[in-house]
Amino acid sequence: MLRGDGTLSHDLLPGEKGPQDACGVFGVWAPGEEVAKLAYYGLYALQHRGQESAGIATSDGRRINVYKDMGLVSQVFDESTLNTLTGHIAVGHCRYSTTGSSHWANAQPTLGATAAGTVALAHNGNLTNSAELHQMVLARHGKPRAGEMAQGNTTDTALVTALLGGDDDRSLEQTALALLPSIRGAFCFVFMDEGTLYAARDTYGVRPLVLGRLERGWVVASEQAALATVGASFIREIEPGEFIAIDEDGVRSSRFGSPTPAGCVFEYVYLARPDAAIAGRSVYEARVEMGRQLARENTAEADIVIPVPESGTPAAVGFAEESGIPFAHGFVKNAYVGRTFIQPSQTLRQLGIRLKLNALESVIRGKRIIVVDDSIVRGNTQRAVVRMLREAGAAEVHVKISSPPVRWPCFYGIDFASRAELIANGAAIDEISKSVGADSLAYISEDGMIDATQQPRERLCTACFTGTYPIELPGDDRLGKNLLERLDPADRSGAVGCDPGPDAEFEAVLTDDDKKERV
């Protein structure tokens, strides 16, 4: 039976897809602990990173068991299911699809056979050489007749799982260290065999990955919030180009490539939880500082500053502090914001954002309002917000955005709208302001955003704002969410799931006009 899959993003309009991260990953090695429940709560803390499917694999030293399904972590697992996942190692995953459609066959962790047993793999990120890896799989194994790919899995994760199969002369650890240098793109892998937990982060460190310590074990996770939730202390970030193995002998670290850091700046802007820290910088403090810098760059007379909840709140706090304009809560958000498979009637569809957000008329009426949000993608949400504020009696509405205009697609693990749908692509700021119905619109500068992260520009990926991609991209025919479906158009009639969305087939990465723009 279909169940509402939920969302923790700032998608306030039915059908309005905002920027989505690929996944959250979690791994634990802890003899004597209920590792499946630790993984459950770790994934619960990472739910914002992916809401399409969830899964947990565990090992008792002899056998790996996995359970996964479509939906939120709390929908997929219950007490009885978790009680069947016994052992001392666990790998968990919550998914948003950026490679491969959204259906059960693409849920993670993935399982694969190795020379000595089994591997279970969870992945956050997006690979850019999937077509090349696909050819490696075919050259090594021929057309897969067993395993994830034979069962309809069309993700880049399934390719890596197949390639970790190795041979009788090499262990899984040796196979991984030989394979990792040939994998390009953004990846944080957390995987295990029957006795050891492994983790690896790409040499650019695009997505975050951290190491934590339990009293009787170790944890790796996408963000520090997952460590805190399961009672693990933060030890350090796993470094770009680092591979770690955890077993009864402790943590072993090795390098498979030289680090060339290019962390995703959008993690600071929106993706990561506010209580995360990336490269030593508090995400909450970075967002507050973005708000302060936005106020320095864009002065305006107004009566109150309000956020678009929840993602705009830290920047609105900073804007109010710097400008001296009082901060207020201008909206009430419905706490039960999960999506539903019950389609709204035309009347309800016209109400749009009111299903999830309502303006506080007593706060808004007669006021000049500055409304702060983290980003504009299509502009539909901001248009609805402005309309609601005007209907509540706002005298003026000035929209302030704590990131620069989003003009380019991401190929490293964020699913934006396609480039043709990005409102900032081809429209001037005053045109966007008019389109959303605001009295004025202002974005933070690129320099201001970067300064707020306290990271050197050369250690950040800003491709979605600048069009400069730090990791080389292949040709257009070797990119796309459904790349593997195109390369291997097998019958997928059993792989039933959600519509993969507007980016199911990516448009050309660079048009002729784009190339001229970058010269």
Coordinates of N, CA and C in Angstrom, one line a residue, residues 295-506:
A295 N 22.7 41.9 5.3 CA 22.2 43.2 5.7 C 23.3 44.3 5.4
R296 N 24.6 44.0 5.6 CA 25.6 45.0 5.3 C 25.5 45.4 3.8
E297 N 25.3 44.4 2.9 CA 25.3 44.7 1.5 C 24.0 45.3 1.0
N298 N 22.9 45.1 1.7 CA 21.6 45.5 1.2 C 20.8 46.1 2.3
T299 N 21.1 47.4 2.5 CA 20.4 48.1 3.5 C 18.9 48.4 3.0
A300 N 18.0 48.4 3.9 CA 16.6 48.7 3.6 C 15.9 49.2 4.8
E301 N 14.9 50.1 4.6 CA 14.1 50.5 5.7 C 12.9 49.6 5.8
A302 N 12.7 49.1 7.0 CA 11.6 48.2 7.3 C 11.2 48.2 8.7
D303 N 10.1 47.6 9.1 CA 9.6 47.6 10.4 C 10.0 46.3 11.1
I304 N 10.0 45.2 10.4 CA 10.4 43.9 11.0 C 11.1 43.0 10.0
V305 N 11.9 42.1 10.5 CA 12.5 41.0 9.7 C 11.9 39.7 10.1
I306 N 11.4 38.9 9.1 CA 10.9 37.6 9.3 C 11.5 36.6 8.4
P307 N 11.7 35.3 8.9 CA 12.2 34.3 8.1 C 11.1 33.5 7.4
V308 N 11.5 32.8 6.3 CA 10.7 31.7 5.7 C 11.1 30.5 6.5
P309 N 10.3 29.9 7.3 CA 10.7 28.8 8.2 C 10.9 27.5 7.4
E310 N 11.8 26.7 7.8 CA 12.7 26.9 8.9 C 14.1 27.3 8.4
S311 N 14.3 27.1 7.1 CA 15.7 27.3 6.6 C 16.1 28.7 6.6
G312 N 15.2 29.7 6.6 CA 15.6 31.1 6.5 C 15.9 31.7 7.9
T313 N 15.6 30.9 9.0 CA 15.6 31.5 10.3 C 17.0 32.0 10.7
P314 N 18.1 31.2 10.7 CA 19.4 31.7 11.1 C 19.8 33.0 10.4
A315 N 19.6 33.0 9.1 CA 20.0 34.2 8.3 C 19.2 35.4 8.7
A316 N 17.9 35.2 9.0 CA 17.0 36.3 9.4 C 17.5 36.8 10.7
V317 N 17.9 36.0 11.6 CA 18.4 36.4 12.9 C 19.6 37.3 12.7
G318 N 20.6 36.9 11.8 CA 21.7 37.7 11.6 C 21.4 39.0 10.9
F319 N 20.4 39.0 10.0 CA 20.0 40.2 9.3 C 19.5 41.2 10.3
A320 N 18.6 40.7 11.2 CA 18.0 41.6 12.2 C 19.1 42.2 13.2
E321 N 20.0 41.3 13.6 CA 21.1 41.8 14.5 C 21.9 42.9 13.8
E322 N 22.3 42.7 12.6 CA 23.2 43.7 11.9 C 22.4 45.0 11.5
S323 N 21.2 44.8 11.1 CA 20.4 46.0 10.6 C 19.8 46.8 11.8
G324 N 19.6 46.1 12.9 CA 18.9 46.8 14.0 C 17.3 46.8 13.8
I325 N 16.9 46.1 12.8 CA 15.4 46.0 12.6 C 14.9 44.8 13.4
P326 N 13.8 44.9 14.1 CA 13.4 43.9 15.0 C 13.1 42.6 14.3
F327 N 13.5 41.5 14.9 CA 13.2 40.1 14.3 C 11.8 39.7 14.8
A328 N 11.0 39.1 14.0 CA 9.7 38.6 14.3 C 9.4 37.3 13.6
H329 N 8.5 36.6 14.2 CA 8.0 35.4 13.5 C 6.7 35.8 12.8
G330 N 6.7 35.8 11.5 CA 5.6 36.2 10.7 C 4.7 35.1 10.2
F331 N 5.2 33.8 10.3 CA 4.5 32.7 9.8 C 4.4 31.6 10.9
V332 N 3.3 30.9 10.8 CA 3.1 29.7 11.7 C 3.2 28.5 10.7
K333 N 4.0 27.5 11.0 CA 4.2 26.4 10.1 C 3.5 25.2 10.7
N334 N 2.8 24.4 9.9 CA 2.2 23.2 10.4 C 3.3 22.2 10.7
A335 N 3.3 21.7 11.9 CA 4.4 20.7 12.3 C 4.3 19.4 11.5
Y336 N 3.1 19.1 11.0 CA 2.9 17.8 10.3 C 3.0 18.1 8.8
V337 N 4.2 18.2 8.3 CA 4.4 18.7 6.9 C 4.7 17.6 5.9
G338 N 4.5 16.3 6.3 CA 4.8 15.2 5.4 C 4.0 15.3 4.2
R339 N 4.5 14.9 3.0 CA 3.8 14.8 1.8 C 2.7 13.7 1.9
T340 N 1.8 13.7 1.1 CA 0.7 12.7 1.1 C 0.4 12.3 -0.3
F341 N 0.0 11.1 -0.5 CA -0.4 10.6 -1.8 C -1.9 11.0 -2.2
I342 N -2.5 11.6 -1.2 CA -3.9 12.1 -1.5 C -3.7 13.5 -2.2
Q343 N -4.2 13.5 -3.5 CA -4.0 14.7 -4.3 C -5.0 15.7 -3.9
P344 N -4.6 17.0 -3.7 CA -5.5 18.1 -3.3 C -6.5 18.4 -4.4
S345 N -7.7 18.8 -4.1 CA -8.6 19.2 -5.1 C -8.1 20.5 -5.7
Q346 N -8.7 20.9 -6.8 CA -8.3 22.2 -7.4 C -8.4 23.4 -6.5
T347 N -9.5 23.4 -5.7 CA -9.6 24.4 -4.7 C -8.5 24.4 -3.7
L348 N -8.1 23.3 -3.2 CA -7.0 23.2 -2.2 C -5.7 23.5 -2.9
R349 N -5.6 23.0 -4.1 CA -4.3 23.3 -4.8 C -4.1 24.8 -5.0
Q350 N -5.2 25.5 -5.2 CA -5.0 27.0 -5.3 C -4.6 27.6 -4.0
L351 N -5.0 27.0 -2.9 CA -4.5 27.5 -1.6 C -3.0 27.3 -1.4
G352 N -2.5 26.3 -2.1 CA -1.1 26.1 -2.2 C -0.4 26.1 -0.8
I353 N 0.4 27.1 -0.6 CA 1.3 27.1 0.6 C 0.5 27.1 1.9
R354 N -0.7 27.5 1.9 CA -1.5 27.6 3.1 C -1.7 26.2 3.8
L355 N -1.5 25.2 3.0 CA -1.6 23.8 3.6 C -0.5 23.6 4.6
K356 N 0.6 24.4 4.5 CA 1.8 24.2 5.4 C 2.2 25.4 6.1
L357 N 1.8 26.6 5.7 CA 2.3 27.8 6.3 C 1.1 28.8 6.3
N358 N 1.0 29.6 7.4 CA 0.0 30.6 7.5 C 0.7 31.9 8.1
A359 N 0.3 33.0 7.5 CA 0.8 34.3 8.0 C 0.1 34.7 9.2
L360 N 0.9 35.4 10.1 CA 0.3 35.9 11.4 C -0.1 37.4 11.1
E361 N -1.4 37.5 10.8 CA -1.9 38.8 10.4 C -1.6 39.9 11.4
S362 N -1.7 39.6 12.7 CA -1.5 40.6 13.8 C -0.1 41.1 13.8
V363 N 0.9 40.3 13.3 CA 2.3 40.7 13.2 C 2.5 41.5 11.9
I364 N 1.9 41.1 10.8 CA 2.2 41.6 9.5 C 1.4 42.9 9.1
R365 N 0.2 43.0 9.5 CA -0.7 44.1 9.0 C -0.1 45.5 9.2
G366 N 0.0 46.2 8.1 CA 0.5 47.6 8.1 C 2.0 47.7 8.2
K367 N 2.7 46.6 8.2 CA 4.2 46.7 8.4 C 4.9 46.6 7.1
R368 N 6.1 47.2 7.1 CA 7.1 47.0 6.0 C 7.9 45.8 6.4
I369 N 7.9 44.8 5.5 CA 8.4 43.5 5.9 C 9.7 43.2 5.1
I370 N 10.7 42.7 5.8 CA 11.9 42.1 5.1 C 11.7 40.6 5.4
V371 N 11.6 39.8 4.4 CA 11.5 38.3 4.5 C 12.7 37.7 4.0
V372 N 13.3 36.8 4.8 CA 14.6 36.2 4.5 C 14.5 34.7 4.2
D373 N 15.1 34.3 3.1 CA 15.1 32.9 2.8 C 16.5 32.5 2.4
D374 N 16.8 31.2 2.3 CA 18.2 30.7 2.0 C 18.5 30.8 0.5
S375 N 17.5 30.5 -0.4 CA 17.8 30.4 -1.8 C 16.5 30.5 -2.6
I376 N 16.6 30.9 -3.8 CA 15.5 30.8 -4.8 C 15.8 29.8 -5.9
V377 N 14.9 28.9 -6.1 CA 15.1 27.9 -7.2 C 14.2 28.3 -8.4
R378 N 13.0 27.9 -8.3 CA 12.0 28.3 -9.4 C 11.4 29.7 -9.1
G379 N 11.2 30.0 -7.9 CA 10.6 31.2 -7.5 C 9.1 31.1 -7.0
N380 N 8.6 29.8 -7.2 CA 7.2 29.6 -6.9 C 6.9 29.8 -5.4
T381 N 7.8 29.3 -4.6 CA 7.6 29.4 -3.1 C 7.6 30.9 -2.7
Q382 N 8.6 31.6 -3.2 CA 8.7 33.0 -2.8 C 7.5 33.8 -3.3
R383 N 7.0 33.5 -4.5 CA 5.8 34.1 -5.0 C 4.6 33.9 -4.1
A384 N 4.5 32.7 -3.7 CA 3.4 32.4 -2.8 C 3.5 33.1 -1.4
V385 N 4.7 33.1 -0.9 CA 5.0 33.8 0.4 C 4.7 35.3 0.3
V386 N 5.1 35.9 -0.8 CA 4.8 37.4 -0.9 C 3.3 37.6 -1.0
R387 N 2.7 36.8 -1.8 CA 1.2 36.9 -2.0 C 0.5 36.8 -0.6
M388 N 0.9 35.8 0.2 CA 0.3 35.6 1.5 C 0.6 36.8 2.4
L389 N 1.8 37.4 2.4 CA 2.1 38.5 3.2 C 1.2 39.7 2.8
R390 N 1.0 39.9 1.5 CA 0.2 41.0 1.1 C -1.2 40.8 1.5
E391 N -1.7 39.6 1.4 CA -3.1 39.3 1.8 C -3.3 39.5 3.3
A392 N -2.2 39.4 4.1 CA -2.2 39.6 5.5 C -2.1 41.1 5.9
G393 N -1.9 41.9 4.8 CA -1.9 43.4 5.1 C -0.6 44.0 5.1
A394 N 0.5 43.3 4.6 CA 1.8 44.0 4.6 C 1.8 45.2 3.8
A395 N 2.4 46.3 4.3 CA 2.5 47.5 3.5 C 3.6 47.4 2.4
E396 N 4.7 46.7 2.7 CA 5.8 46.5 1.7 C 6.4 45.1 2.0
V397 N 6.9 44.5 1.0 CA 7.5 43.2 1.1 C 8.9 43.2 0.4
H398 N 10.0 43.1 1.1 CA 11.3 43.1 0.5 C 11.9 41.7 0.8
V399 N 12.3 41.0 -0.3 CA 12.8 39.6 -0.2 C 14.3 39.7 -0.2
K400 N 15.0 39.0 0.8 CA 16.4 39.0 0.9 C 16.8 37.5 0.9
I401 N 17.8 37.2 0.1 CA 18.2 35.8 0.0 C 19.7 35.6 0.4
S402 N 19.9 34.7 1.3 CA 21.3 34.5 1.9 C 22.2 33.7 1.1
S403 N 22.0 33.5 -0.2 CA 22.9 32.9 -1.1 C 22.8 33.6 -2.4
P404 N 23.8 33.5 -3.3 CA 23.7 34.2 -4.6 C 22.7 33.5 -5.5
P405 N 22.4 34.0 -6.7 CA 21.5 33.3 -7.6 C 22.0 32.0 -8.0
V406 N 21.1 31.0 -7.9 CA 21.4 29.6 -8.3 C 21.1 29.5 -9.8
R407 N 22.2 29.3 -10.6 CA 22.1 29.3 -12.1 C 22.5 28.0 -12.8
W408 N 23.2 27.1 -12.0 CA 23.8 25.9 -12.6 C 23.3 24.7 -11.9
P409 N 23.2 23.6 -12.7 CA 22.9 22.3 -12.0 C 24.1 21.7 -11.2
C410 N 23.8 20.8 -10.3 CA 24.9 20.2 -9.5 C 25.0 18.7 -10.0
F411 N 26.2 18.3 -10.2 CA 26.5 16.9 -10.6 C 27.2 16.1 -9.4
Y412 N 27.2 16.7 -8.2 CA 27.9 16.1 -7.1 C 27.0 15.7 -6.0
G413 N 25.7 15.6 -6.2 CA 24.9 15.1 -5.1 C 23.7 15.9 -4.7
I414 N 23.5 17.1 -5.4 CA 22.3 17.8 -5.1 C 21.4 17.8 -6.3
D415 N 20.1 17.6 -6.1 CA 19.2 17.6 -7.2 C 18.4 18.9 -7.2
F416 N 18.9 19.8 -8.0 CA 18.2 21.1 -8.2 C 17.2 20.9 -9.3
A417 N 16.4 21.9 -9.5 CA 15.6 21.9 -10.8 C 16.5 22.0 -12.0
S418 N 16.0 21.6 -13.1 CA 16.8 21.6 -14.3 C 17.2 23.1 -14.6
R419 N 18.3 23.3 -15.4 CA 18.7 24.7 -15.6 C 17.7 25.5 -16.2
A420 N 16.9 25.0 -17.1 CA 15.8 25.7 -17.8 C 14.8 26.2 -16.8
E421 N 14.6 25.5 -15.6 CA 13.6 25.9 -14.7 C 14.2 26.9 -13.6
L422 N 15.5 27.1 -13.5 CA 16.1 28.0 -12.5 C 15.7 29.4 -12.9
I423 N 15.0 30.1 -12.0 CA 14.5 31.4 -12.3 C 15.6 32.4 -12.5
A424 N 16.8 32.2 -11.9 CA 17.9 33.2 -12.0 C 18.7 33.0 -13.3
N425 N 18.4 31.9 -14.0 CA 19.1 31.6 -15.3 C 18.4 32.4 -16.4
G426 N 19.0 33.5 -16.8 CA 18.5 34.4 -17.9 C 17.6 35.5 -17.4
A427 N 17.3 35.7 -16.1 CA 16.5 36.8 -15.6 C 17.3 37.7 -14.7
A428 N 17.2 39.0 -14.9 CA 17.9 40.0 -14.0 C 17.1 40.0 -12.7
I429 N 17.8 40.5 -11.7 CA 17.3 40.6 -10.3 C 16.0 41.3 -10.2
D430 N 15.9 42.5 -10.9 CA 14.7 43.3 -10.9 C 13.5 42.5 -11.6
E431 N 13.9 41.7 -12.6 CA 12.8 40.9 -13.3 C 12.3 39.8 -12.3
I432 N 13.3 39.2 -11.6 CA 12.9 38.1 -10.6 C 12.0 38.7 -9.5
S433 N 12.4 39.9 -9.0 CA 11.6 40.6 -8.0 C 10.2 40.9 -8.5
K434 N 10.1 41.3 -9.7 CA 8.7 41.6 -10.3 C 8.0 40.3 -10.4
S435 N 8.7 39.2 -10.8 CA 8.0 37.9 -11.0 C 7.4 37.4 -9.7
V436 N 8.1 37.5 -8.6 CA 7.6 37.0 -7.3 C 6.7 38.0 -6.6
G437 N 6.6 39.2 -7.2 CA 5.7 40.2 -6.6 C 6.2 41.0 -5.5
A438 N 7.6 41.0 -5.3 CA 8.1 41.8 -4.2 C 8.4 43.2 -4.5
D439 N 8.5 44.1 -3.5 CA 8.8 45.5 -3.7 C 10.3 45.6 -4.1
S440 N 11.1 44.7 -3.6 CA 12.5 44.6 -3.9 C 13.0 43.2 -3.6
L441 N 14.2 42.9 -4.2 CA 14.8 41.6 -4.0 C 16.3 41.8 -4.0
A442 N 17.0 41.2 -3.1 CA 18.5 41.3 -3.0 C 19.0 39.9 -2.6
Y443 N 20.2 39.6 -3.2 CA 20.9 38.4 -2.9 C 22.2 38.8 -2.2
I444 N 22.8 37.9 -1.4 CA 24.1 38.1 -0.8 C 25.1 37.9 -2.0
S445 N 26.2 38.6 -1.9 CA 27.3 38.4 -2.9 C 28.0 37.1 -2.7
E446 N 28.6 36.6 -3.7 CA 29.4 35.4 -3.6 C 30.5 35.5 -2.6
D447 N 31.2 36.7 -2.6 CA 32.3 36.9 -1.6 C 31.7 36.9 -0.2
G448 N 30.5 37.5 0.0 CA 29.9 37.5 1.3 C 29.6 36.2 1.8
M449 N 29.0 35.3 1.0 CA 28.7 34.0 1.4 C 29.9 33.2 1.7
I450 N 30.9 33.3 0.9 CA 32.2 32.5 1.2 C 32.8 33.0 2.5
D451 N 32.9 34.3 2.7 CA 33.5 34.8 3.9 C 32.8 34.3 5.1
A452 N 31.5 34.1 5.1 CA 30.7 33.6 6.2 C 31.1 32.2 6.6
T453 N 31.5 31.4 5.6 CA 31.9 30.0 5.9 C 33.3 29.9 6.6
Q454 N 34.0 31.0 6.5 CA 35.4 31.0 7.1 C 36.3 30.0 6.4
Q455 N 36.0 29.6 5.2 CA 36.8 28.7 4.4 C 37.5 29.5 3.2
P456 N 38.7 29.1 2.9 CA 39.3 29.7 1.7 C 38.4 29.4 0.4
R457 N 38.3 30.3 -0.5 CA 37.5 30.1 -1.7 C 38.0 28.8 -2.4
E458 N 39.3 28.6 -2.5 CA 39.8 27.5 -3.3 C 39.5 26.1 -2.6
R459 N 39.0 26.1 -1.4 CA 38.6 24.9 -0.7 C 37.1 24.6 -0.8
L460 N 36.4 25.4 -1.6 CA 34.9 25.3 -1.7 C 34.5 25.0 -3.1
C461 N 33.4 24.2 -3.3 CA 32.8 24.1 -4.6 C 31.6 25.1 -4.6
T462 N 31.6 26.0 -5.6 CA 30.5 26.9 -5.8 C 29.9 26.8 -7.1
A463 N 29.9 25.6 -7.7 CA 29.5 25.4 -9.1 C 28.1 25.8 -9.3
C464 N 27.1 25.6 -8.4 CA 25.7 25.9 -8.6 C 25.5 27.4 -8.7
F465 N 26.5 28.2 -8.3 CA 26.4 29.7 -8.4 C 27.3 30.2 -9.5
T466 N 28.4 29.5 -9.8 CA 29.4 30.1 -10.7 C 29.5 29.3 -12.0
G467 N 29.1 28.1 -12.1 CA 29.3 27.2 -13.2 C 30.7 26.7 -13.4
T468 N 31.5 26.9 -12.4 CA 32.9 26.4 -12.4 C 32.9 25.1 -11.6
Y469 N 33.1 23.9 -12.3 CA 33.0 22.6 -11.7 C 34.4 22.1 -11.3
P470 N 34.7 21.9 -10.0 CA 36.1 21.5 -9.6 C 36.4 20.1 -10.1
I471 N 35.4 19.2 -10.2 CA 35.7 17.8 -10.7 C 35.2 17.8 -12.1
E472 N 36.1 17.4 -13.0 CA 35.9 17.4 -14.4 C 34.6 16.5 -14.8
L473 N 33.8 17.1 -15.7 CA 32.6 16.4 -16.1 C 32.8 15.7 -17.4
P474 N 32.2 14.5 -17.6 CA 32.3 13.9 -18.9 C 31.3 14.5 -19.9
G475 N 31.2 13.9 -21.1 CA 30.2 14.4 -22.1 C 28.8 14.3 -21.6
D476 N 27.9 15.1 -22.3 CA 26.5 15.1 -21.9 C 25.9 13.7 -21.9
D477 N 26.3 12.9 -22.8 CA 25.7 11.6 -23.0 C 26.1 10.6 -21.9
R478 N 27.0 11.1 -21.0 CA 27.5 10.2 -19.9 C 27.1 10.8 -18.6
L479 N 26.1 11.7 -18.6 CA 25.6 12.3 -17.3 C 24.1 12.1 -17.3
G480 N 23.5 12.2 -16.2 CA 22.0 12.1 -16.1 C 21.6 11.2 -15.0
K481 N 20.4 11.6 -14.4 CA 19.9 10.8 -13.3 C 19.6 9.3 -13.7
N482 N 19.1 9.2 -15.0 CA 18.8 7.8 -15.4 C 19.8 7.3 -16.4
L483 N 21.1 7.6 -16.2 CA 22.1 7.2 -17.1 C 22.1 5.7 -17.3
L484 N 22.1 4.9 -16.2 CA 22.2 3.5 -16.3 C 21.0 2.8 -16.9
E485 N 19.8 3.5 -16.8 CA 18.6 3.0 -17.5 C 18.8 3.1 -19.0
R486 N 19.5 4.2 -19.4 CA 19.8 4.4 -20.8 C 20.9 3.4 -21.3
L487 N 21.9 3.2 -20.5 CA 23.0 2.3 -20.9 C 22.5 0.8 -21.0
D488 N 21.6 0.5 -20.1 CA 21.1 -0.9 -20.0 C 19.6 -0.9 -19.9
P489 N 18.9 -0.7 -21.0 CA 17.5 -0.5 -21.0 C 16.7 -1.8 -20.8
A490 N 17.0 -2.5 -19.7 CA 16.3 -3.8 -19.5 C 14.9 -3.6 -19.0
D491 N 14.1 -4.7 -19.0 CA 12.8 -4.6 -18.5 C 12.8 -4.3 -17.0
R492 N 12.2 -3.1 -16.6 CA 12.2 -2.8 -15.2 C 10.7 -2.7 -14.7
S493 N 9.9 -3.6 -15.2 CA 8.5 -3.6 -14.9 C 8.3 -3.9 -13.4
G494 N 9.2 -4.5 -12.8 CA 9.0 -4.8 -11.3 C 9.5 -3.7 -10.5
A495 N 10.2 -2.7 -11.1 CA 10.7 -1.6 -10.3 C 9.7 -0.4 -10.3
V496 N 8.7 -0.5 -9.5 CA 7.6 0.5 -9.5 C 7.9 1.5 -8.4
G497 N 7.8 2.8 -8.7 CA 8.0 3.8 -7.7 C 7.6 5.1 -8.1
C498 N 8.1 6.1 -7.4 CA 7.7 7.5 -7.7 C 8.2 8.0 -9.0
D499 N 7.6 9.1 -9.5 CA 8.1 9.8 -10.6 C 9.5 10.4 -10.2
P500 N 10.5 10.1 -10.9 CA 11.9 10.6 -10.5 C 12.0 12.1 -10.6
G501 N 11.1 12.8 -11.1 CA 11.1 14.3 -11.1 C 11.6 14.9 -12.4
P502 N 11.7 16.3 -12.4 CA 12.0 17.0 -13.7 C 13.4 16.7 -14.2
D503 N 14.3 16.2 -13.3 CA 15.7 16.0 -13.8 C 15.9 14.5 -14.1
A504 N 14.9 13.8 -14.4 CA 15.1 12.4 -14.8 C 16.0 12.2 -16.0
E505 N 15.9 13.2 -16.9 CA 16.9 13.2 -18.0 C 17.5 14.6 -17.9
F506 N 18.8 14.7 -17.6 CA 19.4 16.1 -17.5 C 19.5 16.7 -18.9

